[in-house]
Amino acid sequence: MMQLICVVVLMSVFFLFYYLPIGIRFHLQWLQGLMLNLLIFCFALFLTRQVDIRNDRVWFGTYLNDSSAIIVKLTEPPVEKAKSFKATATVQGFVYNGRIKNAKGKLLIYFSKEELSYLPAYGDHILITNGISEVKNAGNPGAFDYKRYLCFQQTFHQAFLKNGDYRLVKKTGGNPFYRFIFLARTTTIGTLQRYIRGDKKVTGIAEALLIGYKENLDKETVQEYSNTGVVHIIAISGMHLGLIYVVLVWIFSRVPLIKNSTVVKVALILTCLWLFSLLTGASASVLRSAVMFTCIITGKSFFKGGSMYNSLAASAFLLLCYDPFLLWDVGFQLSYCAVIGIVWLQKPFSDLLYIANKYRRKLWEMCTVTMAAQVLTLPVCLYYFHQFPTTFLFTNLFCVPLSTVVLFGEILLILLSFAGPIAAIIGKCVYILIWLMNFIVRTCNRLPFSVVENIYTDPFTTVLLYLFVISLISGLLYKKKKYLRFAAGSLIILAAFHGYEKIKVLQQKKIVIYQINRHTAIDFITGNTFAFYGDEACNKDAALYNYHLKPARIALQATDRKDDLNNLSRSGRIWQFYHKTILIIDSTVRFENTISKIKTDVLLIRGNPKLNLADITSAVRPAVVVIDGSNSLWKIGQWKKECEQLHLPCHIIPEKGAFILNANDQ
């Protein structure tokens, strides 16, 4: 309420200054600007606070404890995973002292496949009595901040449920509108799987390209698409709606009685776009693109003198008013950077070459669209993905037209699915086109230097890179020397900062014990080189490596692996790295009780050994006991209690994340 009062007061003051006489207002223009910026800032704070569910008095997280029981409603059908079924749910009530109190909130639910007696459906109300916990990150350096990602979606808790942890309270059909959307998505997936059969990699791409369903995507294939710069093809986005928009404009511009009525034509185009968005599952990225195109089409049709940038700004404003946390969504950032780049730079890039031939001209324009989009998305891509695909222009040149044909082929397949023989022929053609697209991507990915990896950037260098790119292009386009000077200054600062960071990297000496469930992984890092000890599967398994080890090594800028490092030695169970020692215990061991205890900086327990910490500490005096994720949870709990009884500092890696020891310290 206080935030609302502040906003109203600020708005009143602003409008008071705005309607002052012109002479006075001229002298107070700077104050008006200050008041406007302050008003916008306060309005943003107010919206952010209102959207954040944690500020709601009835948020269930405020009252949650170990004995809590909550009633939730499933907001989507459960999706099958390797060992569980995943679903999202909203909290309906909170059981307290035998009474049900109103509560709000969202949480992720995982239903274990082991001894699964009943799998709830969309709309069902279930009572959860156990298994609720806060969302946590793996805690490794540079790793994807999953907790932050879910926080922006107002999800702060998750529940891992086994048989007996929940029971059905009420069975409902859910919202008819959403039930229709889920039914449409299920029907579409079933149709695609029926007529596009064979290679699962092809079927997974077909599902992702049409409706954004990614559960059946092959991880290796996704990595190949990412490495070659065409991952946007399998993430249904503005490109898909843009293609449909172009076709709809072409159709309705040739239909009598419609082509001469702007209102009817716009209404039909927007209706078709929104129907496609809803029928393909109404995911956040699709709805975001639909809002963006709604503003663009409306502005272009009814405000012909208006700016495309104003239409983009209007759509961004509407989306951020609905959810301010969208600003930190990677898809949101990439979508708007790409569209702004195309609007700003596609025509200047196209005019660089004059090509008389019509078809060659179209081919060149396709290349310039890709280049224009890539220019403004490059800094963001480097920040989030730390790699640059060198073959992006070539792969986009072939894969974008192919994906366009595939998209309309799949739409035609869905429309004609009632005609079995015709649908089978269309499905076979779509299969061949997707197989060809996968072949092109796979071939390009295998080319030498197809992707530049391990590029380190942080928020500061990303901003500097944007300043350099925008200033350089503005200086070249508008012939302004001041922009070029600004670009040169940004580049000098960027180079100086990178030089400073490189000096810091060359001086680093660290021991990193990672958090990887059921595995042990340790990096001994000196400068930009590292030696690895642990389960080699962590380096060979693409999923484990890309999620845990690769981001950490990029963040620490340790990219050169060596099996033998200077100042790293091993004697039995003891590792010596500079002035630090690690005693690793991975099996049953007995120490003789001695007067002078063995001093070690780290006592690492891995691999579920049978041991008693009291016996070990009779001969060993560790500075800290570290227990990694290769141990079972019940043993971790037992050792944690022993550490508390012995007054030993303890770092539980599954709870606190990776353990990092600075070997520079004496």
XYZ file of C-alpha atoms in Angstrom, residues 188 191-192 196 206 209-211 236 240-241 243-245 247-248 272-273 276-277 279-280 403-418 423 426-427 430:
42
model
C -0.050 -32.861 -31.959
C 0.373 -37.156 -34.696
C 4.031 -36.265 -35.214
C 7.430 -39.066 -38.489
C 10.085 -32.238 -35.280
C 10.416 -27.108 -34.068
C 6.616 -27.097 -34.248
C 5.447 -26.782 -30.636
C 10.010 -21.983 -31.157
C 8.471 -19.161 -36.436
C 5.733 -16.574 -35.923
C 7.389 -16.975 -41.080
C 3.705 -17.614 -40.428
C 3.051 -13.852 -40.467
C 2.530 -16.318 -45.320
C -0.653 -14.937 -43.743
C -4.231 -16.943 -36.627
C -0.987 -16.048 -34.842
C -1.023 -21.027 -33.427
C 0.591 -19.830 -30.179
C -2.343 -24.676 -30.035
C 1.417 -25.193 -29.837
C 13.275 -25.398 -41.256
C 10.742 -23.105 -42.942
C 9.630 -25.883 -45.280
C 9.601 -28.324 -42.350
C 7.463 -25.965 -40.245
C 4.774 -25.561 -42.908
C 5.032 -29.251 -43.742
C 4.272 -30.126 -40.119
C 1.361 -27.677 -40.014
C -0.001 -29.286 -43.191
C 0.534 -32.717 -41.628
C -1.541 -31.757 -38.581
C -4.315 -30.294 -40.749
C -4.478 -33.402 -42.975
C -3.877 -35.980 -40.251
C -7.403 -37.322 -40.809
C -0.451 -37.641 -43.982
C 3.826 -35.659 -45.888
C 5.354 -37.236 -42.774
C 9.224 -33.985 -43.417
